[in-house]
CSV table of C-alpha atoms in Angstrom, one decimal:
chain,number,residue,atom,x,y,z
A,1,MET,CA,56.5,144.4,77.0
A,2,GLU,CA,55.1,143.3,80.2
A,3,GLY,CA,58.0,142.7,82.6
A,4,LEU,CA,60.6,144.7,81.0
A,5,ASP,CA,61.1,148.5,82.1
A,6,GLU,CA,63.2,151.0,80.0
A,7,ARG,CA,66.4,149.6,81.5
A,8,LYS,CA,65.8,146.1,80.8
A,9,THR,CA,64.8,146.6,77.5
A,10,LYS,CA,68.0,148.7,76.6
A,11,ILE,CA,70.2,145.9,78.1
A,12,LEU,CA,68.3,143.2,76.2
A,13,LYS,CA,68.5,145.2,72.9
A,14,ALA,CA,72.4,145.8,73.7
A,15,ILE,CA,72.7,142.0,74.4
A,16,ILE,CA,70.8,140.8,71.1
A,17,LYS,CA,72.6,143.5,68.9
A,18,ASN,CA,76.3,142.5,70.4
A,19,TYR,CA,75.7,138.9,69.8
A,20,LEU,CA,74.2,139.6,66.3
A,21,ASP,CA,77.6,140.9,65.8
A,22,THR,CA,79.9,138.5,67.0
A,23,GLY,CA,78.1,135.4,67.8
A,24,GLU,CA,79.7,134.9,71.1
A,25,PRO,CA,77.9,135.0,74.5
A,26,VAL,CA,77.9,138.5,75.9
A,27,GLY,CA,78.9,139.3,79.4
A,28,SER,CA,77.9,142.2,81.8
A,29,ARG,CA,81.4,143.9,81.3
A,30,THR,CA,80.6,144.2,77.2
A,31,ILE,CA,77.2,145.5,78.0
A,32,SER,CA,78.7,148.3,80.5
A,33,LYS,CA,80.6,149.4,77.5
A,34,TYR,CA,77.8,149.2,74.8
A,35,THR,CA,75.2,150.9,76.6
A,36,ASP,CA,74.6,154.6,77.1
A,37,LEU,CA,73.0,154.0,80.7
A,38,HIS,CA,76.2,154.3,82.7
A,39,LEU,CA,75.4,151.2,84.9
A,40,SER,CA,78.0,149.1,86.8
A,41,SER,CA,78.9,145.8,85.6
A,42,ALA,CA,77.1,144.4,89.0
A,43,THR,CA,73.9,146.3,88.2
A,44,ILE,CA,73.8,145.0,84.6
A,45,ARG,CA,74.6,141.5,86.1
A,46,ASN,CA,71.5,141.8,88.2
A,47,GLU,CA,69.2,143.1,85.1
A,48,MET,CA,70.7,140.1,83.2
A,49,SER,CA,69.5,137.6,86.0
A,50,ASP,CA,66.1,139.2,85.9
A,51,LEU,CA,65.9,139.1,82.0
A,52,GLU,CA,67.4,135.3,82.1
A,53,GLU,CA,64.3,134.3,84.6
A,54,LEU,CA,61.7,136.1,82.3
A,55,GLY,CA,63.1,133.9,79.4
A,56,TYR,CA,64.7,136.6,77.3
A,57,ILE,CA,68.2,135.3,77.5
A,58,LEU,CA,70.1,132.1,78.1
A,59,GLN,CA,73.6,131.0,79.9
A,60,PRO,CA,74.9,128.4,77.8
A,61,HIS,CA,77.4,127.7,80.0
A,62,THR,CA,78.5,128.2,84.0
A,63,SER,CA,80.4,131.3,84.1
A,64,ALA,CA,79.7,132.2,80.4
A,65,GLY,CA,77.9,135.4,79.2
A,66,ARG,CA,74.5,135.1,78.0
A,67,ILE,CA,72.8,134.7,74.4
A,68,PRO,CA,69.0,135.6,73.2
A,69,SER,CA,66.4,133.0,73.5
A,70,ASP,CA,63.6,132.5,70.9
A,71,LYS,CA,61.4,134.8,73.2
A,72,GLY,CA,64.5,137.4,73.0
A,73,TYR,CA,64.8,137.4,69.2
A,74,ARG,CA,60.9,137.8,69.1
A,75,PHE,CA,61.0,140.5,71.4
A,76,TYR,CA,63.7,142.3,69.3
A,77,VAL,CA,61.9,141.3,65.9
A,78,ASP,CA,58.4,142.7,66.7
A,79,ASN,CA,60.0,146.1,68.2
A,80,LEU,CA,62.0,146.0,64.8
A,81,ILE,CA,59.1,145.7,62.7
A,82,ALA,CA,57.0,148.2,64.4
A,83,GLU,CA,59.9,150.8,64.4
A,84,LYS,CA,60.6,150.3,60.7
A,85,ASN,CA,58.0,152.3,58.8
A,86,GLN,CA,60.0,154.4,56.4
A,87,GLU,CA,61.3,153.0,53.1
A,88,ILE,CA,65.5,152.8,53.4
A,89,SER,CA,66.8,152.7,49.7
A,90,ASP,CA,69.6,150.1,50.3
A,91,MET,CA,69.1,148.7,46.7
A,92,GLN,CA,68.9,152.1,44.6
A,93,ASN,CA,71.3,150.7,42.1
A,94,PHE,CA,68.9,147.8,41.8
A,95,VAL,CA,67.7,148.3,37.7
A,96,ILE,CA,66.3,145.5,35.8
A,97,GLU,CA,64.9,146.4,32.2
A,98,HIS,CA,61.2,146.4,32.4
A,99,THR,CA,61.2,144.2,29.1
A,100,GLU,CA,62.9,141.3,30.5
A,101,LYS,CA,60.9,138.0,31.4
A,102,MET,CA,59.6,137.6,34.9
A,103,GLU,CA,61.6,134.5,35.4
A,104,GLN,CA,64.7,136.4,34.6
A,105,VAL,CA,63.6,139.3,37.1
A,106,LEU,CA,63.0,136.8,39.5
A,107,LYS,CA,66.4,134.9,39.2
A,108,LYS,CA,68.2,138.0,39.6
A,109,VAL,CA,65.9,139.2,42.7
A,110,ALA,CA,66.9,136.0,44.4
A,111,LYS,CA,70.4,136.3,43.8
A,112,LEU,CA,70.9,140.1,44.7
A,113,LEU,CA,68.8,139.5,48.0
A,114,ALA,CA,71.4,136.6,48.6
A,115,ASN,CA,74.4,138.7,48.0
A,116,ASN,CA,73.1,141.7,49.8
A,117,THR,CA,72.3,139.8,52.9
A,118,GLU,CA,74.5,137.1,53.2
A,119,TYR,CA,72.0,134.4,53.9
A,120,ALA,CA,70.0,132.0,51.6
A,121,ALA,CA,67.1,133.7,49.5
A,122,MET,CA,64.1,132.8,47.6
A,123,ILE,CA,61.4,134.1,45.7
A,124,THR,CA,58.2,132.7,44.1
A,125,GLY,CA,56.9,133.3,40.7
A,126,PRO,CA,53.3,135.1,41.0
A,127,LYS,CA,50.5,133.3,42.0
A,128,TYR,CA,46.5,133.8,41.3
A,129,HIS,CA,44.1,133.7,43.7
A,130,HIS,CA,40.2,133.8,43.5
A,131,ASN,CA,40.2,134.5,39.9
A,132,LYS,CA,37.3,136.4,38.3
A,133,LEU,CA,36.1,136.5,34.6
A,134,LYS,CA,37.2,139.8,32.8
A,135,PHE,CA,36.1,138.8,29.4
A,136,ILE,CA,34.7,135.9,27.1
A,137,GLN,CA,35.3,135.9,23.4
A,138,LEU,CA,34.2,133.1,20.8
A,139,SER,CA,35.5,133.2,17.5
A,140,LYS,CA,35.0,130.9,14.6
A,141,VAL,CA,37.9,128.8,13.5
A,142,ASP,CA,35.8,126.8,10.7
A,143,ALA,CA,32.2,125.2,10.3
A,144,GLU,CA,33.1,122.7,13.2
A,145,GLN,CA,35.1,124.7,15.5
A,146,LEU,CA,35.1,127.7,17.8
A,147,LEU,CA,37.9,129.0,19.6
A,148,CYS,CA,37.0,130.3,23.1
A,149,ILE,CA,39.4,132.8,24.8
A,150,ILE,CA,38.9,133.6,28.5
A,151,VAL,CA,40.4,136.4,29.7
A,152,LEU,CA,40.7,136.2,34.0
A,153,GLU,CA,41.6,138.9,36.6
A,154,GLY,CA,45.7,139.4,36.2
A,155,ASN,CA,45.0,139.5,32.5
A,156,ILE,CA,45.7,135.4,32.4
A,157,VAL,CA,44.5,134.2,29.2
A,158,LYS,CA,43.3,130.7,28.4
A,159,ASN,CA,42.2,129.2,24.9
A,160,LYS,CA,39.8,126.3,24.3
A,161,MET,CA,38.8,124.9,21.2
A,162,LEU,CA,34.9,123.9,20.8
A,163,GLU,CA,33.4,121.4,18.7
A,164,VAL,CA,30.1,122.5,17.1
A,165,GLU,CA,27.5,120.4,15.4
A,166,GLU,CA,26.4,123.3,12.7
A,167,GLY,CA,28.0,126.2,11.6
A,168,LEU,CA,27.0,129.5,13.2
A,169,SER,CA,26.4,132.7,11.4
A,170,ASP,CA,28.8,135.8,12.6
A,171,GLU,CA,25.7,137.3,14.0
A,172,GLN,CA,24.8,134.2,16.0
A,173,ILE,CA,28.3,134.2,17.5
A,174,LEU,CA,28.0,138.0,18.3
A,175,LYS,CA,24.8,137.3,20.1
A,176,LEU,CA,26.4,134.8,22.2
A,177,ASN,CA,29.3,136.7,23.1
A,178,ILE,CA,27.0,139.4,24.3
A,179,LEU,CA,25.2,137.2,26.5
A,180,LEU,CA,28.0,135.3,28.1
A,181,ASN,CA,29.7,138.5,28.9
A,182,THR,CA,26.5,140.4,30.3
A,183,SER,CA,26.0,137.5,32.4
A,184,LEU,CA,29.2,136.3,33.5
A,185,ASN,CA,31.6,139.2,33.8
A,186,GLY,CA,33.2,140.1,37.1
A,187,LEU,CA,31.8,136.6,38.6
A,188,SER,CA,34.2,133.6,40.1
A,189,VAL,CA,33.3,130.3,39.4
A,190,GLU,CA,31.6,129.8,42.7
A,191,GLN,CA,29.1,132.6,42.0
A,192,ILE,CA,28.0,130.9,38.8
A,193,ASN,CA,25.3,129.0,40.1
A,194,LEU,CA,22.6,126.6,39.0
A,195,SER,CA,20.1,129.5,38.5
A,196,THR,CA,22.8,131.7,36.3
A,197,ILE,CA,23.3,128.6,34.1
A,198,SER,CA,19.8,127.6,33.8
A,199,ALA,CA,19.0,131.5,32.7
A,200,LEU,CA,22.2,131.8,30.2
A,201,LYS,CA,21.0,128.3,28.5
A,202,GLU,CA,17.4,129.3,28.2
A,203,GLN,CA,18.5,132.8,26.8
A,204,ALA,CA,20.6,130.9,23.9
A,205,GLY,CA,18.1,128.5,23.1
A,206,MET,CA,19.2,126.2,20.4
A,207,HIS,CA,22.8,126.9,21.4
A,208,SER,CA,22.6,125.8,24.9
A,209,ARG,CA,24.8,123.1,24.4
A,210,ILE,CA,27.6,125.8,23.2
A,211,ILE,CA,26.9,127.8,26.8
A,212,GLY,CA,27.7,124.4,28.4
A,213,ASP,CA,30.7,123.7,26.8
A,214,VAL,CA,32.0,127.5,27.3
A,215,LEU,CA,31.2,127.2,31.3
A,216,ASP,CA,33.4,123.9,31.3
A,217,ALA,CA,36.0,125.4,29.7
A,218,VAL,CA,35.8,128.2,32.3
A,219,ALA,CA,35.7,126.1,35.2
A,220,GLN,CA,38.7,124.3,33.7
A,221,ALA,CA,40.5,127.7,33.6
A,222,VAL,CA,40.0,129.0,36.8
A,223,SER,CA,40.8,125.7,38.4
A,224,GLU,CA,44.2,125.2,36.7
A,225,ASP,CA,46.9,125.8,39.0
A,226,GLU,CA,50.4,125.4,37.7
A,227,ASP,CA,53.3,124.4,40.0
A,228,LEU,CA,54.4,127.0,42.1
A,229,GLN,CA,57.8,128.3,40.6
A,230,ILE,CA,60.7,129.1,43.3
A,231,TYR,CA,64.0,130.6,42.6
A,232,THR,CA,66.9,130.2,45.3
A,233,SER,CA,70.3,131.6,45.5
A,234,GLY,CA,72.8,131.8,48.2
A,235,THR,CA,72.2,128.2,49.7
A,236,THR,CA,76.1,128.0,50.5
A,237,ASN,CA,76.0,131.1,52.5
A,238,ILE,CA,75.0,129.2,55.6
A,239,PHE,CA,78.5,127.6,55.8
A,240,LYS,CA,79.8,131.2,56.9
A,241,TYR,CA,77.5,130.7,60.2
A,242,PRO,CA,79.1,128.0,62.5
A,243,GLU,CA,76.0,127.1,64.4
A,244,LEU,CA,74.4,125.9,60.7
A,245,SER,CA,77.7,124.4,59.4
A,246,ASP,CA,77.5,121.1,61.1
A,247,SER,CA,77.7,118.7,58.2
A,248,GLU,CA,74.4,116.9,59.1
A,249,LYS,CA,72.4,120.0,59.7
A,250,ALA,CA,73.7,121.6,56.6
A,251,SER,CA,73.0,118.6,54.5
A,252,GLU,CA,69.2,118.7,55.7
A,253,PHE,CA,69.0,122.5,55.1
A,254,ILE,CA,70.4,122.2,51.9
A,255,SER,CA,68.1,119.2,50.5
A,256,ALA,CA,65.0,121.0,52.3
A,257,PHE,CA,66.2,124.5,50.4
A,258,GLU,CA,67.2,123.3,47.0
A,259,GLU,CA,64.4,120.4,46.8
A,260,LYS,CA,61.8,123.2,47.3
A,261,LYS,CA,58.8,120.8,48.1
A,262,LEU,CA,58.7,121.9,51.6
A,263,LEU,CA,59.7,125.4,50.6
A,264,ALA,CA,56.4,125.2,48.2
A,265,ASP,CA,54.1,123.8,51.1
A,266,MET,CA,55.2,126.6,53.5
A,267,ILE,CA,54.9,129.3,50.9
A,268,ASN,CA,51.3,127.9,49.6
A,269,ASP,CA,50.2,128.1,53.4
A,270,ARG,CA,51.5,131.3,53.9
A,271,LEU,CA,49.6,132.9,50.9
A,272,GLU,CA,46.5,131.3,51.7
A,273,GLU,CA,46.3,132.3,55.0
A,274,ARG,CA,47.5,135.9,54.4
A,275,GLU,CA,45.4,138.7,55.5
A,276,PRO,CA,45.7,142.4,54.3
A,277,GLY,CA,48.5,144.3,55.4
A,278,THR,CA,50.6,141.3,57.1
A,279,GLY,CA,53.3,141.4,54.4
A,280,ILE,CA,56.1,140.3,56.3
A,281,GLN,CA,56.2,137.3,58.6
A,282,VAL,CA,59.3,136.0,61.1
A,283,TYR,CA,59.7,132.6,62.1
A,284,ILE,CA,62.3,132.0,64.7
A,285,GLY,CA,63.8,128.6,65.8
A,286,ASP,CA,61.0,126.4,66.6
A,287,GLU,CA,58.4,128.8,65.1
A,288,SER,CA,59.6,127.8,61.6
A,289,PRO,CA,57.1,125.2,59.6
A,290,ILE,CA,60.0,123.3,57.9
A,291,LYS,CA,61.6,120.9,60.6
A,292,THR,CA,64.9,121.2,58.8
A,293,MET,CA,65.1,124.9,59.5
A,294,ARG,CA,64.5,125.2,63.3
A,295,ASP,CA,68.1,126.4,64.0
A,296,CYS,CA,67.5,129.1,61.8
A,297,SER,CA,65.3,132.2,61.2
A,298,VAL,CA,62.9,132.5,58.2
A,299,VAL,CA,61.9,136.1,57.2
A,300,THR,CA,59.3,136.0,54.4
A,301,ALA,CA,57.3,139.0,52.6
A,302,THR,CA,54.6,138.7,50.5
A,303,TYR,CA,54.5,141.1,47.2
A,304,GLU,CA,51.4,142.0,45.3
A,305,LEU,CA,51.1,142.7,41.8
A,306,GLY,CA,47.3,143.8,41.9
A,307,GLU,CA,44.0,141.8,40.9
A,308,GLY,CA,45.0,139.0,43.0
A,309,ILE,CA,48.3,138.3,42.0
A,310,THR,CA,50.7,137.5,45.0
A,311,GLY,CA,54.3,136.1,45.4
A,312,MET,CA,56.6,135.7,48.3
A,313,ILE,CA,60.0,136.6,48.9
A,314,GLY,CA,62.2,135.0,51.7
A,315,VAL,CA,65.5,135.1,53.3
A,316,ILE,CA,66.8,132.2,55.6
A,317,GLY,CA,69.6,132.4,58.0
A,318,PRO,CA,70.9,132.0,61.6
A,319,LYS,CA,68.8,133.2,64.5
A,320,ARG,CA,71.3,135.9,64.9
A,321,MET,CA,70.7,137.4,61.5
A,322,ASP,CA,70.9,141.0,60.9
A,323,TYR,CA,67.0,141.2,61.1
A,324,GLU,CA,67.1,145.2,60.3
A,325,LYS,CA,68.9,144.6,57.2
A,326,VAL,CA,67.0,141.9,56.2
A,327,LEU,CA,63.6,143.7,56.7
A,328,ASN,CA,65.0,146.8,54.9
A,329,ASN,CA,66.0,144.4,51.7
A,330,LEU,CA,62.6,142.8,51.8
A,331,LYS,CA,60.3,146.1,51.7
A,332,ASN,CA,62.9,147.5,48.9
A,333,LEU,CA,62.4,144.5,46.9
A,334,LYS,CA,58.5,144.6,47.4
A,335,LYS,CA,58.8,148.1,46.2
A,336,GLN,CA,60.9,147.3,43.3
A,337,LEU,CA,58.5,144.4,42.0
A,338,ASP,CA,55.7,146.6,42.0
A,339,VAL,CA,57.7,149.1,39.9
A,340,ILE,CA,59.1,146.6,37.4
A,341,TYR,CA,55.5,145.0,37.1
A,342,HIS,CA,54.1,148.4,36.0
A,343,LYS,CA,56.6,149.4,33.9
A,344,ASP,CA,56.2,146.1,32.0
A,345,GLU,CA,52.3,146.5,32.0
A,346,LYS,CA,52.9,149.7,30.3
A,347,SER,CA,55.6,148.5,27.6
A,348,THR,CA,53.0,145.9,26.8
A,349,GLY,CA,49.8,148.0,26.8
A,350,GLY,CA,48.5,146.5,29.7
């Protein structure tokens, strides 16, 4: 980090860790006992003065100790993420039967995360991105109706009833199924262009209207976007931290957290802009996209269940939160969700 030598870095880390533990401004005498630098209080005061000029720490009151600035927290978090490559099993006793429904699993995850971190926690249900067609099946219901079964990435199944003007034989339905699957499997709606549609209708001949109905059903199935499910827990944990327990701030925070609309907007934006390998995001203070959470830190992690299925886990707490503990918990939950999903997939023959 530009402007920080090893000594300044150690002193800054010591200030942040001490403030995380106590919530009180940190003085030079405390740091002289806290670090292994064996420096005098006067030398530490000089270094702290430099750190303040560089914007990493603040002095809230004259003659008081220092507290980390948002820039200081950012330095600490970025270094912590870089160092945390090993998985630490803080939650080895986290056991959920793979036969439980995903909703029950996610509610337990939110509660467990809130209890384990002592902050507010949230987790979303899986969201599906850029769905492609895996399979289409037309089946005869009666002389005037066909059932169109559409299977998308992530084994999402959509059903649509189609009206037919005249009865189709089993052989005709078989030929339509072969035509549809040969031409469309693996394509997204954006890839089904006019040329593809024209070729399909031409090959279908007298049954071209059915092809048009199937393509309309596919477009509807892919565009359907169910409301994002968000499960929260631990809202009242914020009252444990004096800097967040002010009645007005607490009321605004609880309203935003429980109403979930602002959370949903933030999560949707985050999931849409995500890039491979950028699973963990930390918002400190004014970096938060939610105005009523500008006095907090928000730590989020995306989890992936394969085939375009993603979701988000998050922890909201004071800026002096125990980032190391939170990051470890989020990493472990990402792993656990993957394990649970694949157990459930095997148990259902997926």
